[in-house]
PDB file of C-alpha atoms in Angstrom:
ATOM      1  CA  MET P 716      -4.561  -2.476  27.224  1.00 83.00           C
ATOM      2  CA  GLU P 717      -6.295  -0.630  28.574  1.00 93.00           C
ATOM      3  CA  LYS P 718      -9.149   1.234  25.879  1.00 93.00           C
ATOM      4  CA  GLN P 719      -7.006   5.123  27.173  1.00 94.00           C
ATOM      5  CA  LEU P 720      -3.532   3.788  26.671  1.00 94.00           C
ATOM      6  CA  LEU P 721      -4.131   2.275  23.139  1.00 94.00           C
ATOM      7  CA  LYS P 722      -6.076   5.073  22.646  1.00 95.00           C
ATOM      8  CA  GLN P 723      -2.535   7.629  23.910  1.00 96.00           C
ATOM      9  CA  MET P 724      -0.919   4.500  22.156  1.00 95.00           C
ATOM     10  CA  ILE P 725      -2.202   5.245  18.545  1.00 95.00           C
ATOM     11  CA  ASP P 726      -1.828   9.180  18.431  1.00 96.00           C
ATOM     12  CA  ARG P 727       1.714   8.843  19.206  1.00 96.00           C
ATOM     13  CA  PHE P 728       1.960   6.157  16.671  1.00 95.00           C
ATOM     14  CA  GLU P 729       0.763   7.883  14.223  1.00 97.00           C
ATOM     15  CA  THR P 730       1.600  11.003  15.176  1.00 97.00           C
ATOM     16  CA  SER P 731       5.319   9.702  14.749  1.00 96.00           C
ATOM     17  CA  THR P 732       4.311   7.738  11.729  1.00 95.00           C
ATOM     18  CA  PHE P 733       3.201  10.351   9.382  1.00 97.00           C
ATOM     19  CA  THR P 734       6.221  12.891  11.537  1.00 97.00           C
ATOM     20  CA  VAL P 735       9.234   9.902  10.278  1.00 96.00           C
ATOM     21  CA  ASN P 736       7.571   9.689   6.544  1.00 94.00           C
ATOM     22  CA  ARG P 737       6.958  12.703   5.965  1.00 96.00           C
ATOM     23  CA  ILE P 738      10.575  13.717   7.123  1.00 96.00           C
ATOM     24  CA  LEU P 739      12.275  11.528   5.006  1.00 94.00           C
ATOM     25  CA  HIS P 740      10.456  11.472   2.224  1.00 93.00           C
ATOM     26  CA  ALA P 741      11.640  14.614   2.364  1.00 94.00           C
ATOM     27  CA  CYS P 742      15.091  13.664   2.720  1.00 95.00           C
ATOM     28  CA  ILE P 743      15.150  10.490   0.311  1.00 93.00           C
ATOM     29  CA  ARG P 744      13.579  13.513  -2.431  1.00 92.00           C
ATOM     30  CA  GLU P 745      15.989  15.647  -2.741  1.00 94.00           C
ATOM     31  CA  LEU P 746      18.889  12.555  -3.125  1.00 94.00           C
ATOM     32  CA  MET P 747      17.007  11.660  -6.295  1.00 94.00           C
ATOM     33  CA  PRO P 748      17.767  12.188  -9.866  1.00 93.00           C
ATOM     34  CA  GLU P 749      16.221  15.048 -10.987  1.00 90.00           C
ATOM     35  CA  ASN P 750      14.741  13.025 -13.623  1.00 89.00           C
ATOM     36  CA  LEU P 751      13.369   9.466 -11.673  1.00 93.00           C
ATOM     37  CA  THR P 752      10.701   9.878  -8.527  1.00 92.00           C
ATOM     38  CA  ALA P 753       9.191   8.541  -5.814  1.00 90.00           C
ATOM     39  CA  ASP P 754       7.601   5.908  -7.710  1.00 92.00           C
ATOM     40  CA  GLN P 755      10.296   5.144 -10.050  1.00 95.00           C
ATOM     41  CA  HIS P 756      12.426   4.157  -7.691  1.00 95.00           C
ATOM     42  CA  SER P 757      10.419   1.595  -5.457  1.00 95.00           C
ATOM     43  CA  ILE P 758       9.592  -0.229  -8.742  1.00 96.00           C
ATOM     44  CA  LEU P 759      13.255  -0.217 -10.333  1.00 97.00           C
ATOM     45  CA  ARG P 760      14.280  -1.368  -6.277  1.00 96.00           C
ATOM     46  CA  TYR P 761      11.468  -4.025  -6.324  1.00 97.00           C
ATOM     47  CA  ILE P 762      12.414  -5.033 -10.028  1.00 97.00           C
ATOM     48  CA  ARG P 763      16.061  -5.023  -8.838  1.00 97.00           C
ATOM     49  CA  GLU P 764      15.342  -7.437  -5.488  1.00 96.00           C
ATOM     50  CA  ARG P 765      13.670  -9.612  -8.180  1.00 95.00           C
ATOM     51  CA  GLY P 766      15.360 -10.345 -11.194  1.00 93.00           C
ATOM     52  CA  LEU P 767      12.222 -10.012 -13.494  1.00 94.00           C
ATOM     53  CA  CYS P 768       8.584  -9.470 -13.076  1.00 95.00           C
ATOM     54  CA  THR P 769       5.516  -8.149 -14.813  1.00 95.00           C
ATOM     55  CA  SER P 770       3.551  -5.172 -14.468  1.00 95.00           C
ATOM     56  CA  SER P 771       0.751  -6.821 -13.370  1.00 93.00           C
ATOM     57  CA  GLU P 772       3.043  -8.034 -10.396  1.00 94.00           C
ATOM     58  CA  LEU P 773       3.607  -4.722  -9.632  1.00 95.00           C
ATOM     59  CA  ALA P 774      -0.105  -3.552  -9.650  1.00 93.00           C
ATOM     60  CA  ASP P 775      -0.806  -5.815  -7.475  1.00 91.00           C
ATOM     61  CA  PHE P 776       2.410  -5.354  -4.875  1.00 91.00           C
ATOM     62  CA  PHE P 777       2.329  -1.691  -5.047  1.00 90.00           C
ATOM     63  CA  PHE P 778      -1.413  -1.600  -4.784  1.00 87.00           C
ATOM     64  CA  VAL P 779      -2.293   0.687  -8.009  1.00 90.00           C
ATOM     65  CA  GLY P 780      -4.304  -0.123 -11.522  1.00 92.00           C
ATOM     66  CA  LYS P 781      -2.393  -1.006 -14.538  1.00 92.00           C
ATOM     67  CA  SER P 782      -2.732   1.834 -16.528  1.00 93.00           C
ATOM     68  CA  SER P 783      -0.624   3.673 -13.433  1.00 93.00           C
ATOM     69  CA  ILE P 784       2.328   1.136 -13.532  1.00 95.00           C
ATOM     70  CA  THR P 785       1.785   0.595 -17.444  1.00 94.00           C
ATOM     71  CA  ALA P 786       2.564   5.015 -18.134  1.00 95.00           C
ATOM     72  CA  ILE P 787       6.068   4.796 -15.488  1.00 95.00           C
ATOM     73  CA  VAL P 788       6.815   1.219 -17.206  1.00 95.00           C
ATOM     74  CA  LYS P 789       6.616   3.409 -20.419  1.00 96.00           C
ATOM     75  CA  ARG P 790       8.894   6.512 -18.261  1.00 96.00           C
ATOM     76  CA  LEU P 791      11.535   4.148 -17.496  1.00 97.00           C
ATOM     77  CA  ALA P 792      12.134   1.808 -19.523  1.00 97.00           C
ATOM     78  CA  ASP P 793      11.836   5.154 -21.811  1.00 96.00           C
ATOM     79  CA  LYS P 794      15.204   6.387 -19.693  1.00 96.00           C
ATOM     80  CA  ASN P 795      16.255   3.064 -20.526  1.00 97.00           C
ATOM     81  CA  LEU P 796      16.259   1.548 -17.014  1.00 97.00           C
ATOM     82  CA  ILE P 797      14.101  -0.846 -17.719  1.00 97.00           C
ATOM     83  CA  GLN P 798      13.332  -3.004 -20.701  1.00 97.00           C
ATOM     84  CA  ARG P 799      10.805  -5.776 -21.318  1.00 95.00           C
ATOM     85  CA  ILE P 800      11.829  -9.434 -21.974  1.00 94.00           C
ATOM     86  CA  LEU P 801       9.884 -11.051 -23.722  1.00 91.00           C
ATOM     87  CA  ASP P 802       8.952 -14.839 -22.667  1.00 86.00           C
ATOM     88  CA  ASP P 803      10.097 -17.687 -24.756  1.00 88.00           C
ATOM     89  CA  LYS P 804       6.848 -19.323 -23.944  1.00 87.00           C
ATOM     90  CA  ASP P 805       4.231 -17.269 -23.785  1.00 85.00           C
ATOM     91  CA  ARG P 806       4.641 -14.614 -26.270  1.00 82.00           C
ATOM     92  CA  ARG P 807       1.340 -12.964 -23.958  1.00 86.00           C
ATOM     93  CA  VAL P 808       3.003 -13.137 -21.367  1.00 90.00           C
ATOM     94  CA  ILE P 809       6.190  -8.787 -20.515  1.00 93.00           C
ATOM     95  CA  TYR P 810       9.255  -9.430 -17.957  1.00 96.00           C
ATOM     96  CA  LEU P 811      10.461  -6.743 -17.002  1.00 97.00           C
ATOM     97  CA  SER P 812      14.356  -5.959 -15.398  1.00 97.00           C
ATOM     98  CA  LEU P 813      16.819  -3.678 -15.478  1.00 97.00           C
ATOM     99  CA  THR P 814      19.061  -2.928 -17.891  1.00 97.00           C
ATOM    100  CA  ALA P 815      22.349  -1.744 -16.623  1.00 97.00           C
ATOM    101  CA  GLU P 816      22.187   1.443 -16.257  1.00 97.00           C
ATOM    102  CA  GLY P 817      19.647   0.909 -13.770  1.00 97.00           C
ATOM    103  CA  ALA P 818      21.064  -1.205 -11.948  1.00 97.00           C
ATOM    104  CA  GLU P 819      23.942   1.259 -12.072  1.00 97.00           C
ATOM    105  CA  LEU P 820      21.264   4.177 -10.367  1.00 96.00           C
ATOM    106  CA  VAL P 821      18.851   1.684  -7.708  1.00 96.00           C
ATOM    107  CA  GLU P 822      22.549   1.031  -6.523  1.00 96.00           C
ATOM    108  CA  THR P 823      23.979   4.950  -6.514  1.00 96.00           C
ATOM    109  CA  MET P 824      20.101   5.392  -4.733  1.00 96.00           C
ATOM    110  CA  GLN P 825      20.552   3.085  -2.184  1.00 96.00           C
ATOM    111  CA  GLU P 826      24.077   3.460  -1.466  1.00 96.00           C
ATOM    112  CA  LYS P 827      23.606   7.424  -0.668  1.00 96.00           C
ATOM    113  CA  ILE P 828      20.019   6.476   0.766  1.00 96.00           C
ATOM    114  CA  ALA P 829      22.379   4.293   3.330  1.00 96.00           C
ATOM    115  CA  GLU P 830      24.401   6.414   3.764  1.00 96.00           C
ATOM    116  CA  LEU P 831      21.563   9.574   4.869  1.00 96.00           C
ATOM    117  CA  LEU P 832      19.541   6.870   7.061  1.00 96.00           C
ATOM    118  CA  THR P 833      22.818   5.955   8.631  1.00 96.00           C
ATOM    119  CA  LYS P 834      22.568   9.379  10.700  1.00 95.00           C
ATOM    120  CA  PHE P 835      20.241   9.014  12.011  1.00 95.00           C
ATOM    121  CA  ILE P 836      20.476   5.845  13.009  1.00 95.00           C
ATOM    122  CA  ASN P 837      23.644   6.096  14.426  1.00 95.00           C
ATOM    123  CA  HIS P 838      22.260   8.368  17.413  1.00 96.00           C
ATOM    124  CA  PHE P 839      20.034   4.825  18.566  1.00 96.00           C
ATOM    125  CA  ASP P 840      22.934   2.296  20.380  1.00 96.00           C
ATOM    126  CA  GLU P 841      23.411  -0.734  19.747  1.00 96.00           C
ATOM    127  CA  GLN P 842      20.447  -2.326  21.642  1.00 97.00           C
ATOM    128  CA  GLU P 843      18.135   0.052  20.718  1.00 97.00           C
ATOM    129  CA  ALA P 844      19.020  -0.098  17.100  1.00 96.00           C
ATOM    130  CA  HIS P 845      19.030  -3.890  16.728  1.00 96.00           C
ATOM    131  CA  THR P 846      15.022  -3.623  18.620  1.00 97.00           C
ATOM    132  CA  PHE P 847      13.730  -0.618  16.570  1.00 95.00           C
ATOM    133  CA  ILE P 848      14.939  -3.040  13.495  1.00 95.00           C
ATOM    134  CA  GLU P 849      13.049  -5.947  15.088  1.00 97.00           C
ATOM    135  CA  THR P 850       9.806  -4.237  16.414  1.00 96.00           C
ATOM    136  CA  TYR P 851       9.786  -2.919  13.229  1.00 94.00           C
ATOM    137  CA  GLU P 852      10.358  -6.289  11.109  1.00 96.00           C
ATOM    138  CA  LYS P 853       7.820  -7.749  13.662  1.00 96.00           C
ATOM    139  CA  LEU P 854       4.619  -4.336  12.487  1.00 93.00           C
ATOM    140  CA  ALA P 855       5.970  -5.386   8.785  1.00 90.00           C
ATOM    141  CA  ARG P 856       4.864  -8.289   9.670  1.00 93.00           C
ATOM    142  CA  ILE P 857       1.842  -8.349  10.748  1.00 93.00           C
ATOM    143  CA  LEU P 858       0.148  -6.163   8.620  1.00 88.00           C
ATOM    144  CA  ILE P 859       1.284  -8.840   6.034  1.00 85.00           C
ATOM    145  CA  GLU P 860      -0.730 -11.575   7.595  1.00 88.00           C
ATOM    146  CA  GLU P 861      -3.678  -8.993   8.444  1.00 87.00           C
ATOM    147  CA  GLU P 862      -3.720  -7.872   5.052  1.00 77.00           C
ATOM    148  CA  GLY P 863      -3.244 -10.409   3.025  1.00 62.00           C
ATOM    149  CA  GLY P 864       0.012  -9.734   1.820  1.00 51.00           C
ATOM    150  CA  LYS P 865       0.252 -11.150  -1.071  1.00 49.00           C
ATOM    151  CA  GLY P 866       3.220 -11.848  -1.835  1.00 44.00           C
ATOM    152  CA  ARG P 867       3.897  -7.427   0.175  1.00 43.00           C
ATOM    153  CA  GLU P 868       7.306  -8.199   1.457  1.00 44.00           C
TER     154      GLU P 868
END
């Protein structure tokens, strides 16, 4: 691709990505219960998708230090949204899973977020929506491959 065109594409991408992220994050924050942060919600979603995980796995996936994850996990456990489960074979390993209350909260939030996103996706016709999602998924795959991924999906 020609250098000038590439620069224009990059500028357009950065501008639109910033706008989309800023507005969507603000909209999603408004949907969150008062006692839940966006980071906490992301961790709850990750645990729901995995079933069980460790704090180290969370730190690796979210690119944060283990001390940050420890603080978030403690808050989520104090709110009875996650539970710690000792490994039967190695007592040093502690798994995290959602409590029933945590699972219910994640499900409720996912329904609210789906409702919000539906409002925006409905502005695309079916082919545009498919093309957009396929292109966005391709970008996600490239980022995972180029940045080493380590299972970050």
